[in-house]
XYZ file of N, CA and C in Angstrom:
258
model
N 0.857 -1.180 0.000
C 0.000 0.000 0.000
C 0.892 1.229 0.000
N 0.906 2.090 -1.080
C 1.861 3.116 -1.083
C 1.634 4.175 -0.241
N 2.399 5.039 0.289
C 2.395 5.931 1.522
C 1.524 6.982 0.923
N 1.054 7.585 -0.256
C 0.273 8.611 -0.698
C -1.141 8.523 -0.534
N -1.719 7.332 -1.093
C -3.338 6.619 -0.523
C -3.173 6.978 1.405
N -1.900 6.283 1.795
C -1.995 6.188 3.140
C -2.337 7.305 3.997
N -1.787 8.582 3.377
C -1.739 9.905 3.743
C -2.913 10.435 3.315
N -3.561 9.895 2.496
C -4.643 10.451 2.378
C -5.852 10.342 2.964
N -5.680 9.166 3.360
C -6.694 7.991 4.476
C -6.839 8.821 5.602
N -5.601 8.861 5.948
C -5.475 9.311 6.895
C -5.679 11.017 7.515
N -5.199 11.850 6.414
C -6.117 13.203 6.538
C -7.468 13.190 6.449
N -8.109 11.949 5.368
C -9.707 12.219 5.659
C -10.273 11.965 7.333
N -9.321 10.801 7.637
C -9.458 10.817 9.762
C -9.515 11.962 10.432
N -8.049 12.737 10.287
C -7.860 13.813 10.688
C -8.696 14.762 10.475
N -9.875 15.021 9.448
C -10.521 16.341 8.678
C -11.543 15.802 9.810
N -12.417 14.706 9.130
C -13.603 14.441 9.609
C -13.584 14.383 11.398
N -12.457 13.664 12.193
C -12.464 13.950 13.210
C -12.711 15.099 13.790
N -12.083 15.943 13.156
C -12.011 17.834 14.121
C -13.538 18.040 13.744
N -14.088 17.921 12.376
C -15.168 18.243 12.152
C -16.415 17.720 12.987
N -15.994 16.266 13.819
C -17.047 15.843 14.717
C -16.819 16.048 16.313
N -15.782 16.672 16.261
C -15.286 17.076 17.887
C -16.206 18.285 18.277
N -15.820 18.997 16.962
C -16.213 20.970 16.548
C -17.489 20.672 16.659
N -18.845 19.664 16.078
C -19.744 20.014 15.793
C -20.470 19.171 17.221
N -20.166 18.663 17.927
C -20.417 17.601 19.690
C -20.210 18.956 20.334
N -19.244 19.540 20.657
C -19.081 20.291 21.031
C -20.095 21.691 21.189
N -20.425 22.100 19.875
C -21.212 22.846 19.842
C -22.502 22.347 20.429
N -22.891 21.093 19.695
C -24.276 21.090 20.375
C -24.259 20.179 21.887
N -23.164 20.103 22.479
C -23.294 19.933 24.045
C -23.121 21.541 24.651
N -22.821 22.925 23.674
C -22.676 23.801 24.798
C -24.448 24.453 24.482
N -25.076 23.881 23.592
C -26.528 24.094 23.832
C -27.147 23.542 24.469
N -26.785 22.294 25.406
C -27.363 21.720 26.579
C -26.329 21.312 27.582
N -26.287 22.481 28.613
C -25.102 22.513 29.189
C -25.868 21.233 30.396
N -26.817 21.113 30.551
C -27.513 20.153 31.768
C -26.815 18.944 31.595
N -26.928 18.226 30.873
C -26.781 16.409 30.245
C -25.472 16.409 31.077
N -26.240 14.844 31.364
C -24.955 14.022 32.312
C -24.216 13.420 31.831
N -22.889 13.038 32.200
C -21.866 12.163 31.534
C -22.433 10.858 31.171
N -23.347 10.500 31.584
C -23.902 8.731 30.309
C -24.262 9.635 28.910
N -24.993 10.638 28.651
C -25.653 10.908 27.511
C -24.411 11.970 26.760
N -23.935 12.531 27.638
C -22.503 13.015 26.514
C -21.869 11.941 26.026
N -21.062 10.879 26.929
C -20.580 9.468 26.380
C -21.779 9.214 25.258
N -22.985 8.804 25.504
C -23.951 8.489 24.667
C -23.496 9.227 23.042
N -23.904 10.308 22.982
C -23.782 11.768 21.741
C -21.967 11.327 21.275
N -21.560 11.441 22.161
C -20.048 10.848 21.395
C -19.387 9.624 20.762
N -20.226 8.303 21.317
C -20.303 7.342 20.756
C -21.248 7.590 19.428
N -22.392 8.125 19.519
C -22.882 8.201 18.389
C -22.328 8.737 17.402
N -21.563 10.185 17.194
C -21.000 10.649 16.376
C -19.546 9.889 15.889
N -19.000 9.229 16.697
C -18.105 8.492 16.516
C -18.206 7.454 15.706
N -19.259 6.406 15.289
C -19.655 5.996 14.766
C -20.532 6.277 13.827
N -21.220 7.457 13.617
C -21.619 7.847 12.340
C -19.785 7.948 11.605
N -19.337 8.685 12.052
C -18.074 9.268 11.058
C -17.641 7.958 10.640
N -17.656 7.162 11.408
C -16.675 5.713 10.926
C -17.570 5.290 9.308
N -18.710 5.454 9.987
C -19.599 4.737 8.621
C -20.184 5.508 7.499
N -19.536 6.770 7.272
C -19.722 8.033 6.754
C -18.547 7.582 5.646
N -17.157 7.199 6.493
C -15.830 6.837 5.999
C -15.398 5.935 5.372
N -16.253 4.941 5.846
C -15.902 3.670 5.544
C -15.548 3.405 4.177
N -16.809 3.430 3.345
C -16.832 3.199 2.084
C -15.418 3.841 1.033
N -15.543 5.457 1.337
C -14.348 6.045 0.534
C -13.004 5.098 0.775
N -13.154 5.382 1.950
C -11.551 4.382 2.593
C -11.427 2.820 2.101
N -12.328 2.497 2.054
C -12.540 0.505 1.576
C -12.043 1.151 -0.232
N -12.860 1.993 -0.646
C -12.327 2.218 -1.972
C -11.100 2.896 -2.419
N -10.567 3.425 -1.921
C -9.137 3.939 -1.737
C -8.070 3.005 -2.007
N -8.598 2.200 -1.054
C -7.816 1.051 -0.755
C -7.743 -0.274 -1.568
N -8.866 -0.502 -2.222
C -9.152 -1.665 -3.028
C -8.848 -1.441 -4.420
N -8.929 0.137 -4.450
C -8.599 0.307 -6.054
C -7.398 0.694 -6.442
N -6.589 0.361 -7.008
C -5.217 0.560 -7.577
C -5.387 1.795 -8.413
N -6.354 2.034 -9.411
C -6.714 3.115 -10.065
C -6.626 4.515 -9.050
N -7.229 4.368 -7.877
C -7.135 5.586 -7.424
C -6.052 5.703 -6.952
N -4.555 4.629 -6.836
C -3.576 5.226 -6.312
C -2.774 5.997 -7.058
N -2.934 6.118 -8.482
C -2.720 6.947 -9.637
C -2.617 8.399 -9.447
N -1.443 8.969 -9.494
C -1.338 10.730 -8.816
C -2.358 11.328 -9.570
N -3.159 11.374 -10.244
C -4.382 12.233 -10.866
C -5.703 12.080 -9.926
N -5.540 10.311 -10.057
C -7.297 9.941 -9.149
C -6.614 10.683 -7.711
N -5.498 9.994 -6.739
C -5.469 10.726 -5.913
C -5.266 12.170 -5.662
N -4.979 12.525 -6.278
C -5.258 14.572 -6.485
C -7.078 14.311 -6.569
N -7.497 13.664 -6.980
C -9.005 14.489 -7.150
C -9.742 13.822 -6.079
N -9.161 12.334 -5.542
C -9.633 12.390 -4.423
C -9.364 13.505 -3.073
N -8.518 13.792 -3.246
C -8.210 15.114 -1.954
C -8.568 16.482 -2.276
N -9.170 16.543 -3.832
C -9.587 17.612 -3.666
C -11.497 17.690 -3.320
N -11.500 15.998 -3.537
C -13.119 16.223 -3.851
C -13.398 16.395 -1.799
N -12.530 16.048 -1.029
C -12.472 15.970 0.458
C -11.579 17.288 0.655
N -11.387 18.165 0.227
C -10.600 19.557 0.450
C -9.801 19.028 1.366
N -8.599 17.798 1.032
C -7.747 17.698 2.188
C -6.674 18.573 2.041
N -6.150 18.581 1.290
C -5.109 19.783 0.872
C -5.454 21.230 1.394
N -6.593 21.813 1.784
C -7.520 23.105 2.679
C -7.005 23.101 3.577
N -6.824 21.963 5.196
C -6.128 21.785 6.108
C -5.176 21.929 6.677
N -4.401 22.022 5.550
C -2.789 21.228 5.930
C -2.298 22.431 6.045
């Protein structure tokens, strides 16, 4: 598996993570009440949406040799604005 797919895998982790920290965050400071089972609760949930949000791109990343091609992977990082981040 060449290190460029790998890096790319892996910034979509990095993107989508901050993006589900940033957006828990926000909507736990609109209910400042909730107890630690239902924050754990809201964070497991989002944690697992993202996984299965991910999954698929990443299974295809990975399975296809075509996209390890410096063109497909340029347009995969641009179609995920990973290159925006960095």
């Amino acid at each position: 598996f060449d290190r460029e797919p790998r890096d790319a895998i892996a910034g979509l982790g990095r993107k989508f993570e901050l993006l589900r920290r940033q957006e828990l965050e926000r909507t736990l400071g609109r209910w400042p009440g909730l107890d630690a089972e239902a924050i754990e609760a809201m964070d497991r949930l989002s944690q697992s949406l993202v996984a299965k949000i991910l999954h698929d791109p990443i299974l295809s990343l990975k399975a296809n040799r075509e996209w390890h091609e410096p063109g497909h992977l340029s347009m995969f990082r641009k179609i995920f604005r990973l290159d925006e981040e960095e």
